[in-house]
XYZ file of C-alpha atoms in Angstrom:
298
model
C 213.713 60.899 15.987
C 214.225 63.854 18.379
C 217.651 65.535 17.868
C 218.624 63.384 14.832
C 220.211 65.490 11.974
C 220.629 63.960 8.655
C 224.352 64.521 7.609
C 225.063 66.373 4.451
C 226.281 64.595 1.381
C 229.767 66.013 1.990
C 229.844 64.786 5.609
C 228.561 61.478 4.607
C 231.457 61.085 2.100
C 233.935 62.190 4.761
C 232.699 59.480 7.021
C 232.547 56.896 4.262
C 236.242 57.671 3.460
C 237.101 57.267 7.091
C 235.744 53.757 6.988
C 237.568 53.002 3.716
C 240.760 54.223 5.268
C 240.308 51.636 8.072
C 240.167 48.735 5.664
C 242.626 49.937 3.014
C 245.293 47.513 4.008
C 243.130 44.461 4.189
C 243.850 41.744 1.729
C 242.402 38.315 1.056
C 245.678 36.597 1.705
C 246.507 38.546 4.821
C 247.153 36.137 7.779
C 244.970 38.227 10.169
C 241.671 36.996 11.474
C 238.800 37.877 13.972
C 240.724 35.832 16.669
C 243.596 38.157 16.338
C 241.383 41.226 16.640
C 239.739 39.796 19.857
C 243.222 39.260 21.375
C 244.244 42.923 20.513
C 241.064 44.178 22.128
C 241.833 42.124 25.284
C 245.116 44.027 25.447
C 244.171 47.588 24.597
C 240.498 47.516 25.975
C 240.680 44.633 28.372
C 238.641 46.228 31.203
C 236.027 47.794 29.036
C 232.666 45.990 28.837
C 232.212 43.863 25.670
C 228.826 42.302 26.300
C 225.986 43.333 28.755
C 223.579 40.599 29.280
C 220.865 40.777 31.951
C 222.908 41.247 35.241
C 226.156 40.417 33.567
C 228.895 42.679 32.282
C 231.648 40.800 30.447
C 234.899 42.678 29.650
C 236.924 42.079 26.561
C 239.634 40.467 28.570
C 237.232 38.194 30.244
C 235.484 37.230 26.850
C 239.044 36.539 25.435
C 239.776 34.149 28.379
C 236.543 32.320 28.022
C 237.083 31.974 24.263
C 240.456 30.624 24.959
C 238.929 27.812 27.066
C 236.666 27.031 24.260
C 239.580 26.891 21.801
C 241.721 24.653 24.097
C 238.731 22.383 24.821
C 237.983 21.950 21.168
C 241.508 21.098 20.259
C 241.631 18.608 23.061
C 238.677 16.727 21.629
C 240.494 16.428 18.202
C 238.819 19.330 16.386
C 241.059 21.411 14.269
C 241.588 23.997 11.565
C 239.123 23.754 8.758
C 236.602 21.527 10.677
C 232.990 22.694 11.114
C 231.157 22.817 14.265
C 227.379 23.402 14.407
C 226.083 25.774 17.060
C 222.428 25.737 18.119
C 221.742 28.234 20.882
C 219.481 31.165 21.840
C 221.053 34.610 22.335
C 223.341 34.693 25.313
C 227.073 35.502 25.926
C 228.103 31.901 25.473
C 226.899 31.914 21.846
C 229.572 34.677 21.093
C 232.156 33.066 23.346
C 231.908 29.752 21.445
C 232.302 30.933 17.864
C 235.069 33.358 18.911
C 236.856 30.473 20.642
C 236.473 28.062 17.774
C 237.878 30.697 15.406
C 241.043 30.792 17.509
C 241.652 27.236 16.439
C 240.721 27.859 12.804
C 237.440 26.069 13.215
C 234.350 27.302 11.247
C 231.117 27.746 13.120
C 227.766 26.916 11.413
C 225.198 29.187 12.993
C 221.968 27.094 13.057
C 218.528 28.644 13.067
C 217.036 28.078 16.483
C 213.716 27.059 14.942
C 215.332 24.211 12.903
C 214.040 20.734 13.845
C 213.682 17.313 12.513
C 214.455 17.127 8.625
C 215.622 20.787 8.515
C 218.044 20.424 11.270
C 219.385 17.114 9.906
C 219.725 18.784 6.426
C 221.639 21.643 7.974
C 224.104 19.421 9.843
C 224.736 17.182 6.711
C 225.065 20.194 4.306
C 227.946 21.677 6.304
C 229.560 18.322 7.179
C 229.532 19.240 10.843
C 232.065 17.218 12.883
C 230.446 18.418 16.049
C 227.378 20.005 17.493
C 227.178 22.332 20.514
C 223.632 22.842 21.666
C 222.383 25.000 24.374
C 220.400 23.313 27.155
C 217.385 25.505 26.274
C 217.151 23.752 22.788
C 218.335 20.247 23.821
C 214.938 18.682 23.488
C 214.850 19.406 19.814
C 218.229 17.657 19.371
C 217.266 14.657 21.610
C 214.373 13.865 19.356
C 216.554 13.416 16.296
C 216.860 10.059 14.646
C 219.842 7.817 15.468
C 222.712 8.549 13.078
C 221.414 12.043 12.133
C 223.743 13.770 14.587
C 227.531 14.289 14.508
C 229.692 11.838 16.568
C 230.428 14.661 18.912
C 227.571 16.395 20.592
C 228.092 18.777 23.397
C 225.520 20.422 25.652
C 226.306 23.963 26.987
C 224.165 24.287 29.939
C 223.206 27.297 32.122
C 221.555 24.939 34.572
C 223.928 22.150 34.903
C 221.815 19.526 33.226
C 223.448 16.113 32.782
C 222.585 14.451 29.305
C 225.377 11.942 29.491
C 222.879 9.278 29.049
C 222.436 10.433 25.598
C 226.013 10.106 24.893
C 226.486 13.818 24.971
C 229.357 15.644 26.623
C 229.136 18.518 29.055
C 230.746 21.539 27.396
C 231.070 23.429 30.597
C 233.242 20.564 32.075
C 235.374 20.493 28.896
C 235.976 24.282 29.278
C 236.716 24.196 33.124
C 239.551 21.715 32.365
C 241.018 24.059 29.707
C 243.440 26.853 29.948
C 242.313 30.588 29.731
C 245.609 31.540 27.980
C 245.765 32.415 24.289
C 245.976 29.369 22.072
C 249.367 29.142 20.145
C 248.658 30.994 16.912
C 250.422 28.300 15.115
C 247.217 26.151 15.626
C 245.442 28.464 13.124
C 248.552 28.979 10.938
C 247.524 29.304 7.254
C 244.162 30.830 8.006
C 243.882 34.143 6.048
C 241.227 36.826 5.817
C 239.369 35.267 2.873
C 238.752 32.084 4.859
C 235.299 31.430 6.384
C 234.735 32.617 9.931
C 231.286 31.108 10.164
C 228.313 29.751 8.068
C 224.911 31.292 8.079
C 221.769 29.784 6.551
C 219.325 31.247 4.156
C 215.691 31.311 5.182
C 214.644 28.366 3.046
C 211.703 30.119 1.309
C 212.507 28.402 -2.010
C 213.778 25.166 -0.658
C 215.841 23.802 2.286
C 218.099 26.378 3.943
C 221.512 26.732 2.186
C 224.763 27.554 4.003
C 226.575 30.875 3.019
C 230.118 31.640 3.922
C 231.043 34.846 6.076
C 234.759 35.253 5.759
C 237.014 36.933 8.314
C 237.618 39.722 5.899
C 233.953 40.449 5.229
C 233.173 40.349 8.939
C 236.000 42.760 9.853
C 235.279 44.901 6.831
C 231.650 45.382 7.886
C 232.639 46.474 11.443
C 235.394 48.834 10.319
C 233.273 50.563 7.801
C 230.140 50.864 10.014
C 232.416 52.341 12.817
C 233.804 54.961 10.461
C 230.431 55.817 8.846
C 228.465 55.989 12.049
C 231.091 57.633 14.101
C 230.749 55.088 17.035
C 232.691 56.305 20.206
C 233.783 54.890 23.478
C 230.577 55.906 25.368
C 228.208 54.353 22.783
C 226.271 51.188 23.400
C 224.685 49.061 20.721
C 221.411 47.306 21.576
C 220.913 44.228 19.464
C 217.487 42.605 19.160
C 218.307 40.220 16.246
C 219.055 36.533 16.571
C 222.800 35.933 16.640
C 222.420 33.056 14.040
C 221.253 35.668 11.558
C 223.767 37.447 9.313
C 222.822 41.002 10.504
C 222.676 39.956 14.123
C 225.944 38.225 13.989
C 228.010 41.052 12.687
C 225.988 43.998 13.565
C 226.093 43.433 17.277
C 229.773 42.423 17.283
C 231.291 44.911 14.935
C 232.456 47.078 17.867
C 235.333 44.588 18.170
C 236.955 46.759 15.594
C 238.069 49.762 17.596
C 238.824 50.078 21.554
C 236.100 52.545 22.171
C 232.666 51.202 22.225
C 230.341 48.508 23.734
C 227.146 46.534 23.255
C 224.578 44.545 25.327
C 222.448 41.404 25.288
C 218.993 40.798 26.636
C 216.680 37.867 27.091
C 213.553 36.849 25.343
C 212.397 35.465 22.019
C 209.804 37.436 20.171
C 209.725 36.731 16.648
C 210.946 39.924 15.072
C 213.416 41.536 17.575
C 216.974 40.753 18.763
C 217.384 38.861 22.081
C 217.305 35.485 23.885
C 214.571 36.140 22.453
C 217.517 38.041 20.952
C 219.790 40.970 21.803
C 223.139 42.578 21.707
C 226.605 42.842 23.155
C 229.174 45.129 24.753
C 232.430 46.065 22.842
C 235.029 48.833 22.674
C 231.761 50.379 22.234
C 229.476 47.996 24.157
C 226.550 45.731 22.966
C 223.500 44.939 24.990
C 222.432 41.360 24.182
C 218.785 40.181 24.509
C 217.611 36.654 24.776
C 214.550 37.647 22.863
C 214.662 38.655 19.357
C 212.580 39.622 16.279
C 212.456 37.351 13.294
């Protein structure tokens, strides 16, 4: 890599300690969550790009407003703190918007592998006890073919094209959001949620059996971002390019860790090639920025 210089051991330790300093006051019982961090960024870095996706540039303030609509819409449908909502969607800004919004209401998002179909998809939904499923229109056919009774009572389609699947008994998530407020949800809605509580669930690959859900807590998610920001010395002009699927553990936190400080961004792209990030899978824009891709590598 041209111009890359491996830091000395001493410099590496300085950077590592910088990361440790950023998380020194974190505690498992601290009533502080990823939702709180997003709302802070919307204030101190509101105009900065958070996600870059194709022709879109979404600021922290705009992402926070969209996430608020998700939160209000979810609460209006009867979902609340501690509930699990499954999310099946390719890489695009709405993926991030949805789980950030659900987190504002204390709802846990189960990030479902986009290749999951039939028995594997049914197993994933049952294992996490999903009370609702939000599916992107690009993957709706896989869900439409599921046996009767295998889906949660609440199924929402989030469509980029305006497709109407009400005949399936599904609800249009865009309509629900358009009716909701862009203002921050009252924090009392997530009162009692602490750093040790789960933010989202990610699934193992299933190489030794059916996929199993693993918890990612608010603390682990925030810790990872803070530590990497300190270690890698990300700055306001840095942009992260993510080519991993956002349902994957590395894709989910690696692309979004720039939430942690108001000086970076990331981007998202579009495609879906088995081993890269993107719609096929990509990145996002944050105080640094992240570029998000539809395509990704698996």
